[in-house]
Amino acid sequence: MTEPSGRRRVLHLAASFFSLLVFLFFVCAGGYWLLAHPQSPVPTHWNPLRGLNVTAPVTPVTVFQMNRALADETQCRAALSQAGAAFTEMEDLVVDQNCGIAGRGLLSRLVTADIRGVETRCSTTLRLAMWEHHVVQPAARDILGTDVRALRHIGSYNCRRMRTAQGTNNGWSSHATADSIDIIGVDLGDGRTLSLIDDWATPGPQADFLHRIGRGACDWFRVVLGPNFNRLHADHFHLQGPGWGYCR
Ligand SMILES: [Zn+2]
């Protein structure tokens, strides 16, 4: 007895679909196993299931790994200590609903550059470490033929409202939660000191270096404001973690 051909076609289609599901299941399970296995052959910096390694080459997986570390203080501190950063744990600073420092620490060294001791958040420190290692040091080697010995800053935490070119705005500054840090220049390995106020606008390698690290900060911070933005930022880069993706 033969079945009506229409019904046979439906059965055939259902069987094909089921085989495809089984096939996809094994592909996914195999892929997951390949990533999750402790001896996974997939390098850490290509493996989305692994933690961030600050000094590993940047891959399409890096920002995903960084975002996870930014959201988890334990992962954030682990990534910093693995990278050799000096970020001494401190008790959270609780002031009120507008001001305070969660994930607080005392930062005094990034991956290789020093920084004058500054109280800030782990997330701000992690972004700064990524910027130092992947933007600042390579730019110094390429353009100036030396390395950066120290980053110069004028503070991170400051319980205040936003400042605008017109005056003070009603909103609270990201500095009120230490989600930003202001960088005014660098000390180089060869003894030179560069500052935004003196070197930004004078054409030459020093300005090229400052412009490149300003643009490159946008890869690791969501809001970057510098001398091109307004006169309030003539002497520093405002590097801010959370925000709307504004880069000037
Ligand atoms: Zn600022």
PDB file of C-alpha atoms and ligand atoms in Angstrom:
ATOM      1  CA  MET A   1       0.000   0.000   0.000  1.00  0.00           C
ATOM      2  CA  THR A   2       1.429   3.385  -0.952  1.00  0.00           C
ATOM      3  CA  GLU A   3       0.798   6.545   1.000  1.00  0.00           C
ATOM      4  CA  PRO A   4      -0.524   9.629  -0.723  1.00  0.00           C
ATOM      5  CA  SER A   5       2.489  11.471  -2.116  1.00  0.00           C
ATOM      6  CA  GLY A   6       1.582  14.734  -0.347  1.00  0.00           C
ATOM      7  CA  ARG A   7       1.778  13.141   3.064  1.00  0.00           C
ATOM      8  CA  ARG A   8       5.039  11.403   2.147  1.00  0.00           C
ATOM      9  CA  ARG A   9       6.545  14.723   1.191  1.00  0.00           C
ATOM     10  CA  VAL A  10       5.559  16.218   4.582  1.00  0.00           C
ATOM     11  CA  LEU A  11       7.080  13.255   6.435  1.00  0.00           C
ATOM     12  CA  HIS A  12      10.237  13.541   4.366  1.00  0.00           C
ATOM     13  CA  LEU A  13      10.495  17.257   5.157  1.00  0.00           C
ATOM     14  CA  ALA A  14       9.950  16.658   8.888  1.00  0.00           C
ATOM     15  CA  ALA A  15      12.699  14.010   8.869  1.00  0.00           C
ATOM     16  CA  SER A  16      15.111  16.385   7.129  1.00  0.00           C
ATOM     17  CA  PHE A  17      14.295  19.145   9.593  1.00  0.00           C
ATOM     18  CA  PHE A  18      14.857  16.808  12.545  1.00  0.00           C
ATOM     19  CA  SER A  19      18.220  15.700  11.126  1.00  0.00           C
ATOM     20  CA  LEU A  20      19.215  19.337  10.744  1.00  0.00           C
ATOM     21  CA  LEU A  21      18.297  20.013  14.402  1.00  0.00           C
ATOM     22  CA  VAL A  22      20.368  17.038  15.566  1.00  0.00           C
ATOM     23  CA  PHE A  23      23.264  18.211  13.398  1.00  0.00           C
ATOM     24  CA  LEU A  24      23.082  21.789  14.779  1.00  0.00           C
ATOM     25  CA  PHE A  25      22.877  20.469  18.337  1.00  0.00           C
ATOM     26  CA  PHE A  26      26.135  18.558  17.874  1.00  0.00           C
ATOM     27  CA  VAL A  27      27.833  21.527  16.219  1.00  0.00           C
ATOM     28  CA  CYS A  28      26.832  23.803  19.116  1.00  0.00           C
ATOM     29  CA  ALA A  29      27.702  21.244  21.790  1.00  0.00           C
ATOM     30  CA  GLY A  30      31.047  20.618  20.077  1.00  0.00           C
ATOM     31  CA  GLY A  31      31.723  24.346  19.799  1.00  0.00           C
ATOM     32  CA  TYR A  32      30.871  24.911  23.445  1.00  0.00           C
ATOM     33  CA  TRP A  33      33.021  21.961  24.512  1.00  0.00           C
ATOM     34  CA  LEU A  34      35.904  23.358  22.461  1.00  0.00           C
ATOM     35  CA  LEU A  35      35.631  26.715  24.301  1.00  0.00           C
ATOM     36  CA  ALA A  36      34.795  25.431  27.789  1.00  0.00           C
ATOM     37  CA  HIS A  37      37.327  22.601  28.029  1.00  0.00           C
ATOM     38  CA  PRO A  38      40.174  23.482  30.444  1.00  0.00           C
ATOM     39  CA  GLN A  39      42.687  22.487  27.761  1.00  0.00           C
ATOM     40  CA  SER A  40      40.766  24.298  25.053  1.00  0.00           C
ATOM     41  CA  PRO A  41      42.923  24.822  21.950  1.00  0.00           C
ATOM     42  CA  VAL A  42      41.210  28.216  21.420  1.00  0.00           C
ATOM     43  CA  PRO A  43      43.587  30.980  22.655  1.00  0.00           C
ATOM     44  CA  THR A  44      42.281  32.865  25.709  1.00  0.00           C
ATOM     45  CA  HIS A  45      41.954  36.177  23.860  1.00  0.00           C
ATOM     46  CA  TRP A  46      39.723  34.519  21.233  1.00  0.00           C
ATOM     47  CA  ASN A  47      37.624  32.646  23.799  1.00  0.00           C
ATOM     48  CA  PRO A  48      34.484  34.507  24.981  1.00  0.00           C
ATOM     49  CA  LEU A  49      34.152  32.156  27.981  1.00  0.00           C
ATOM     50  CA  ARG A  50      37.543  33.229  29.380  1.00  0.00           C
ATOM     51  CA  GLY A  51      38.354  36.303  31.459  1.00  0.00           C
ATOM     52  CA  LEU A  52      40.012  39.415  30.048  1.00  0.00           C
ATOM     53  CA  ASN A  53      43.787  39.404  29.686  1.00  0.00           C
ATOM     54  CA  VAL A  54      44.746  43.096  29.521  1.00  0.00           C
ATOM     55  CA  THR A  55      48.045  42.548  27.694  1.00  0.00           C
ATOM     56  CA  ALA A  56      46.834  39.968  25.155  1.00  0.00           C
ATOM     57  CA  PRO A  57      46.394  41.073  21.533  1.00  0.00           C
ATOM     58  CA  VAL A  58      43.064  42.747  20.815  1.00  0.00           C
ATOM     59  CA  THR A  59      40.546  40.516  19.004  1.00  0.00           C
ATOM     60  CA  PRO A  60      36.824  40.833  18.226  1.00  0.00           C
ATOM     61  CA  VAL A  61      36.255  39.056  21.577  1.00  0.00           C
ATOM     62  CA  THR A  62      38.225  41.598  23.673  1.00  0.00           C
ATOM     63  CA  VAL A  63      35.483  44.204  24.197  1.00  0.00           C
ATOM     64  CA  PHE A  64      33.039  41.446  25.155  1.00  0.00           C
ATOM     65  CA  GLN A  65      35.521  40.159  27.751  1.00  0.00           C
ATOM     66  CA  MET A  66      36.209  43.703  28.987  1.00  0.00           C
ATOM     67  CA  ASN A  67      32.509  44.524  29.393  1.00  0.00           C
ATOM     68  CA  ARG A  68      32.073  41.436  31.534  1.00  0.00           C
ATOM     69  CA  ALA A  69      35.042  42.444  33.710  1.00  0.00           C
ATOM     70  CA  LEU A  70      33.699  46.016  33.995  1.00  0.00           C
ATOM     71  CA  ALA A  71      30.427  44.653  35.375  1.00  0.00           C
ATOM     72  CA  ASP A  72      32.052  42.288  37.881  1.00  0.00           C
ATOM     73  CA  GLU A  73      34.425  43.723  40.477  1.00  0.00           C
ATOM     74  CA  THR A  74      36.137  40.392  41.183  1.00  0.00           C
ATOM     75  CA  GLN A  75      36.931  39.859  37.495  1.00  0.00           C
ATOM     76  CA  CYS A  76      37.992  43.493  37.191  1.00  0.00           C
ATOM     77  CA  ARG A  77      40.487  43.248  40.064  1.00  0.00           C
ATOM     78  CA  ALA A  78      41.768  39.877  38.802  1.00  0.00           C
ATOM     79  CA  ALA A  79      42.440  41.292  35.330  1.00  0.00           C
ATOM     80  CA  LEU A  80      44.321  44.272  36.813  1.00  0.00           C
ATOM     81  CA  SER A  81      46.463  42.189  39.134  1.00  0.00           C
ATOM     82  CA  GLN A  82      47.303  39.734  36.329  1.00  0.00           C
ATOM     83  CA  ALA A  83      48.445  42.719  34.246  1.00  0.00           C
ATOM     84  CA  GLY A  84      50.732  43.919  37.060  1.00  0.00           C
ATOM     85  CA  ALA A  85      48.732  47.055  37.876  1.00  0.00           C
ATOM     86  CA  ALA A  86      48.913  48.452  41.427  1.00  0.00           C
ATOM     87  CA  PHE A  87      45.306  49.004  42.481  1.00  0.00           C
ATOM     88  CA  THR A  88      45.025  48.583  46.244  1.00  0.00           C
ATOM     89  CA  GLU A  89      41.554  47.611  47.410  1.00  0.00           C
ATOM     90  CA  MET A  90      39.729  50.159  49.599  1.00  0.00           C
ATOM     91  CA  GLU A  91      36.333  50.150  51.263  1.00  0.00           C
ATOM     92  CA  ASP A  92      33.628  51.604  49.002  1.00  0.00           C
ATOM     93  CA  LEU A  93      33.035  55.302  49.542  1.00  0.00           C
ATOM     94  CA  VAL A  94      29.350  55.886  50.253  1.00  0.00           C
ATOM     95  CA  VAL A  95      28.326  59.569  50.366  1.00  0.00           C
ATOM     96  CA  ASP A  96      24.767  59.894  49.030  1.00  0.00           C
ATOM     97  CA  GLN A  97      22.780  58.894  45.948  1.00  0.00           C
ATOM     98  CA  ASN A  98      24.862  61.209  43.731  1.00  0.00           C
ATOM     99  CA  CYS A  99      28.379  60.775  45.068  1.00  0.00           C
ATOM    100  CA  GLY A 100      30.578  57.858  46.076  1.00  0.00           C
ATOM    101  CA  ILE A 101      33.042  55.272  44.781  1.00  0.00           C
ATOM    102  CA  ALA A 102      31.944  51.653  44.243  1.00  0.00           C
ATOM    103  CA  GLY A 103      34.725  49.140  43.552  1.00  0.00           C
ATOM    104  CA  ARG A 104      37.109  51.656  45.087  1.00  0.00           C
ATOM    105  CA  GLY A 105      40.870  51.374  45.129  1.00  0.00           C
ATOM    106  CA  LEU A 106      44.082  53.375  45.186  1.00  0.00           C
ATOM    107  CA  LEU A 107      45.678  53.300  41.746  1.00  0.00           C
ATOM    108  CA  SER A 108      49.429  53.968  41.550  1.00  0.00           C
ATOM    109  CA  ARG A 109      50.637  51.960  38.539  1.00  0.00           C
ATOM    110  CA  LEU A 110      49.042  50.743  35.317  1.00  0.00           C
ATOM    111  CA  VAL A 111      50.584  47.996  33.178  1.00  0.00           C
ATOM    112  CA  THR A 112      54.001  49.658  32.865  1.00  0.00           C
ATOM    113  CA  ALA A 113      53.366  53.380  33.435  1.00  0.00           C
ATOM    114  CA  ASP A 114      53.206  54.898  36.910  1.00  0.00           C
ATOM    115  CA  ILE A 115      50.528  57.330  37.938  1.00  0.00           C
ATOM    116  CA  ARG A 116      50.481  59.565  41.022  1.00  0.00           C
ATOM    117  CA  GLY A 117      48.250  57.804  43.583  1.00  0.00           C
ATOM    118  CA  VAL A 118      44.581  58.341  42.765  1.00  0.00           C
ATOM    119  CA  GLU A 119      41.416  56.959  44.323  1.00  0.00           C
ATOM    120  CA  THR A 120      39.081  55.659  41.659  1.00  0.00           C
ATOM    121  CA  ARG A 121      36.845  52.758  40.606  1.00  0.00           C
ATOM    122  CA  CYS A 122      38.053  49.440  39.312  1.00  0.00           C
ATOM    123  CA  SER A 123      36.165  49.954  36.042  1.00  0.00           C
ATOM    124  CA  THR A 124      37.864  53.311  35.360  1.00  0.00           C
ATOM    125  CA  THR A 125      41.245  51.737  36.136  1.00  0.00           C
ATOM    126  CA  LEU A 126      40.622  48.796  33.816  1.00  0.00           C
ATOM    127  CA  ARG A 127      39.720  51.051  30.883  1.00  0.00           C
ATOM    128  CA  LEU A 128      42.791  53.172  31.629  1.00  0.00           C
ATOM    129  CA  ALA A 129      45.018  50.081  31.647  1.00  0.00           C
ATOM    130  CA  MET A 130      43.639  48.961  28.257  1.00  0.00           C
ATOM    131  CA  TRP A 131      44.267  52.469  26.864  1.00  0.00           C
ATOM    132  CA  GLU A 132      47.800  52.599  28.276  1.00  0.00           C
ATOM    133  CA  HIS A 133      48.817  49.191  26.937  1.00  0.00           C
ATOM    134  CA  HIS A 134      47.075  49.213  23.556  1.00  0.00           C
ATOM    135  CA  VAL A 135      47.209  52.909  22.619  1.00  0.00           C
ATOM    136  CA  VAL A 136      49.583  55.071  24.697  1.00  0.00           C
ATOM    137  CA  GLN A 137      52.697  52.865  24.804  1.00  0.00           C
ATOM    138  CA  PRO A 138      52.534  51.777  21.113  1.00  0.00           C
ATOM    139  CA  ALA A 139      52.022  55.435  20.057  1.00  0.00           C
ATOM    140  CA  ALA A 140      55.028  56.553  22.129  1.00  0.00           C
ATOM    141  CA  ARG A 141      57.228  53.852  20.582  1.00  0.00           C
ATOM    142  CA  ASP A 142      56.028  54.555  17.010  1.00  0.00           C
ATOM    143  CA  ILE A 143      56.024  58.352  17.060  1.00  0.00           C
ATOM    144  CA  LEU A 144      58.501  59.367  19.775  1.00  0.00           C
ATOM    145  CA  GLY A 145      60.857  56.381  19.910  1.00  0.00           C
ATOM    146  CA  THR A 146      60.527  55.994  23.673  1.00  0.00           C
ATOM    147  CA  ASP A 147      58.014  54.724  26.207  1.00  0.00           C
ATOM    148  CA  VAL A 148      55.689  56.474  28.644  1.00  0.00           C
ATOM    149  CA  ARG A 149      57.029  56.291  32.181  1.00  0.00           C
ATOM    150  CA  ALA A 150      54.036  57.977  33.845  1.00  0.00           C
ATOM    151  CA  LEU A 151      50.584  59.336  33.070  1.00  0.00           C
ATOM    152  CA  ARG A 152      49.851  62.750  34.609  1.00  0.00           C
ATOM    153  CA  HIS A 153      46.335  63.328  35.942  1.00  0.00           C
ATOM    154  CA  ILE A 154      44.309  65.944  37.808  1.00  0.00           C
ATOM    155  CA  GLY A 155      41.918  63.591  39.559  1.00  0.00           C
ATOM    156  CA  SER A 156      39.100  61.122  39.159  1.00  0.00           C
ATOM    157  CA  TYR A 157      36.624  61.366  42.070  1.00  0.00           C
ATOM    158  CA  ASN A 158      35.023  64.758  42.663  1.00  0.00           C
ATOM    159  CA  CYS A 159      31.532  65.147  44.131  1.00  0.00           C
ATOM    160  CA  ARG A 160      30.298  67.929  41.846  1.00  0.00           C
ATOM    161  CA  ARG A 161      27.793  68.814  39.150  1.00  0.00           C
ATOM    162  CA  MET A 162      28.673  68.955  35.471  1.00  0.00           C
ATOM    163  CA  ARG A 163      30.517  71.993  34.177  1.00  0.00           C
ATOM    164  CA  THR A 164      29.664  73.379  30.761  1.00  0.00           C
ATOM    165  CA  ALA A 165      31.073  76.250  28.723  1.00  0.00           C
ATOM    166  CA  GLN A 166      28.008  78.243  29.870  1.00  0.00           C
ATOM    167  CA  GLY A 167      28.463  77.509  33.575  1.00  0.00           C
ATOM    168  CA  THR A 168      27.231  74.739  35.836  1.00  0.00           C
ATOM    169  CA  ASN A 169      24.666  72.246  34.645  1.00  0.00           C
ATOM    170  CA  ASN A 170      22.071  70.558  36.875  1.00  0.00           C
ATOM    171  CA  GLY A 171      23.271  67.027  36.123  1.00  0.00           C
ATOM    172  CA  TRP A 172      25.886  65.307  38.225  1.00  0.00           C
ATOM    173  CA  SER A 173      29.354  64.865  36.764  1.00  0.00           C
ATOM    174  CA  SER A 174      30.626  61.339  36.104  1.00  0.00           C
ATOM    175  CA  HIS A 175      33.478  62.406  38.415  1.00  0.00           C
ATOM    176  CA  ALA A 176      30.960  62.255  41.295  1.00  0.00           C
ATOM    177  CA  THR A 177      31.108  58.450  41.000  1.00  0.00           C
ATOM    178  CA  ALA A 178      34.775  58.236  39.844  1.00  0.00           C
ATOM    179  CA  ASP A 179      33.584  57.014  36.443  1.00  0.00           C
ATOM    180  CA  SER A 180      36.024  59.450  34.805  1.00  0.00           C
ATOM    181  CA  ILE A 181      39.617  60.522  35.087  1.00  0.00           C
ATOM    182  CA  ASP A 182      41.280  63.659  33.697  1.00  0.00           C
ATOM    183  CA  ILE A 183      44.690  63.197  32.064  1.00  0.00           C
ATOM    184  CA  ILE A 184      46.874  66.281  31.432  1.00  0.00           C
ATOM    185  CA  GLY A 185      49.986  64.724  29.901  1.00  0.00           C
ATOM    186  CA  VAL A 186      52.733  62.132  30.177  1.00  0.00           C
ATOM    187  CA  ASP A 187      56.306  61.724  31.392  1.00  0.00           C
ATOM    188  CA  LEU A 188      58.438  59.942  28.801  1.00  0.00           C
ATOM    189  CA  GLY A 189      61.191  57.389  29.321  1.00  0.00           C
ATOM    190  CA  ASP A 190      63.755  59.808  27.815  1.00  0.00           C
ATOM    191  CA  GLY A 191      63.005  62.471  30.437  1.00  0.00           C
ATOM    192  CA  ARG A 192      60.649  64.705  28.434  1.00  0.00           C
ATOM    193  CA  THR A 193      57.287  65.760  29.846  1.00  0.00           C
ATOM    194  CA  LEU A 194      54.435  66.414  27.411  1.00  0.00           C
ATOM    195  CA  SER A 195      51.315  68.318  28.343  1.00  0.00           C
ATOM    196  CA  LEU A 196      48.126  69.024  26.448  1.00  0.00           C
ATOM    197  CA  ILE A 197      48.288  72.717  27.312  1.00  0.00           C
ATOM    198  CA  ASP A 198      51.810  73.180  25.822  1.00  0.00           C
ATOM    199  CA  ASP A 199      52.083  70.523  23.126  1.00  0.00           C
ATOM    200  CA  TRP A 200      48.607  69.909  21.647  1.00  0.00           C
ATOM    201  CA  ALA A 201      48.577  72.811  19.195  1.00  0.00           C
ATOM    202  CA  THR A 202      52.257  72.964  18.149  1.00  0.00           C
ATOM    203  CA  PRO A 203      52.641  70.842  14.993  1.00  0.00           C
ATOM    204  CA  GLY A 204      55.203  68.077  15.327  1.00  0.00           C
ATOM    205  CA  PRO A 205      55.653  64.558  16.669  1.00  0.00           C
ATOM    206  CA  GLN A 206      54.660  65.533  20.216  1.00  0.00           C
ATOM    207  CA  ALA A 207      51.325  66.870  19.029  1.00  0.00           C
ATOM    208  CA  ASP A 208      50.894  63.853  16.702  1.00  0.00           C
ATOM    209  CA  PHE A 209      51.387  61.595  19.708  1.00  0.00           C
ATOM    210  CA  LEU A 210      48.831  63.485  21.843  1.00  0.00           C
ATOM    211  CA  HIS A 211      46.264  63.527  19.012  1.00  0.00           C
ATOM    212  CA  ARG A 212      46.706  59.796  18.427  1.00  0.00           C
ATOM    213  CA  ILE A 213      46.270  58.847  22.085  1.00  0.00           C
ATOM    214  CA  GLY A 214      43.206  61.118  22.304  1.00  0.00           C
ATOM    215  CA  ARG A 215      41.562  59.412  19.312  1.00  0.00           C
ATOM    216  CA  GLY A 216      42.641  55.992  20.602  1.00  0.00           C
ATOM    217  CA  ALA A 217      41.007  56.636  23.987  1.00  0.00           C
ATOM    218  CA  CYS A 218      37.662  56.331  22.212  1.00  0.00           C
ATOM    219  CA  ASP A 219      38.338  52.597  21.747  1.00  0.00           C
ATOM    220  CA  TRP A 220      38.322  52.063  25.524  1.00  0.00           C
ATOM    221  CA  PHE A 221      36.164  54.885  26.981  1.00  0.00           C
ATOM    222  CA  ARG A 222      32.636  55.797  25.867  1.00  0.00           C
ATOM    223  CA  VAL A 223      33.077  59.547  26.295  1.00  0.00           C
ATOM    224  CA  VAL A 224      36.344  61.329  25.510  1.00  0.00           C
ATOM    225  CA  LEU A 225      36.588  65.127  25.584  1.00  0.00           C
ATOM    226  CA  GLY A 226      39.791  67.032  24.851  1.00  0.00           C
ATOM    227  CA  PRO A 227      41.126  70.364  23.561  1.00  0.00           C
ATOM    228  CA  ASN A 228      39.048  70.048  20.353  1.00  0.00           C
ATOM    229  CA  PHE A 229      35.828  69.985  22.398  1.00  0.00           C
ATOM    230  CA  ASN A 230      35.862  73.293  24.311  1.00  0.00           C
ATOM    231  CA  ARG A 231      38.084  75.618  26.312  1.00  0.00           C
ATOM    232  CA  LEU A 232      37.254  73.781  29.561  1.00  0.00           C
ATOM    233  CA  HIS A 233      39.181  70.838  28.141  1.00  0.00           C
ATOM    234  CA  ALA A 234      42.133  72.793  26.705  1.00  0.00           C
ATOM    235  CA  ASP A 235      44.514  71.204  29.215  1.00  0.00           C
ATOM    236  CA  HIS A 236      43.178  67.665  29.680  1.00  0.00           C
ATOM    237  CA  PHE A 237      41.486  64.598  28.267  1.00  0.00           C
ATOM    238  CA  HIS A 238      38.275  63.806  30.125  1.00  0.00           C
ATOM    239  CA  LEU A 239      38.089  59.993  29.896  1.00  0.00           C
ATOM    240  CA  GLN A 240      34.690  58.645  30.941  1.00  0.00           C
ATOM    241  CA  GLY A 241      33.559  55.029  31.115  1.00  0.00           C
ATOM    242  CA  PRO A 242      29.754  55.108  30.864  1.00  0.00           C
ATOM    243  CA  GLY A 243      28.004  57.409  28.398  1.00  0.00           C
ATOM    244  CA  TRP A 244      26.709  57.944  24.905  1.00  0.00           C
ATOM    245  CA  GLY A 245      29.724  57.296  22.734  1.00  0.00           C
ATOM    246  CA  TYR A 246      30.856  60.881  22.371  1.00  0.00           C
ATOM    247  CA  CYS A 247      34.397  61.418  21.162  1.00  0.00           C
ATOM    248  CA  ARG A 248      35.815  64.897  20.532  1.00  0.00           C
TER     249      ARG A 248
HETATM  250 ZN    ZN B   1      36.795  65.199  33.627  1.00  0.00          ZN
END
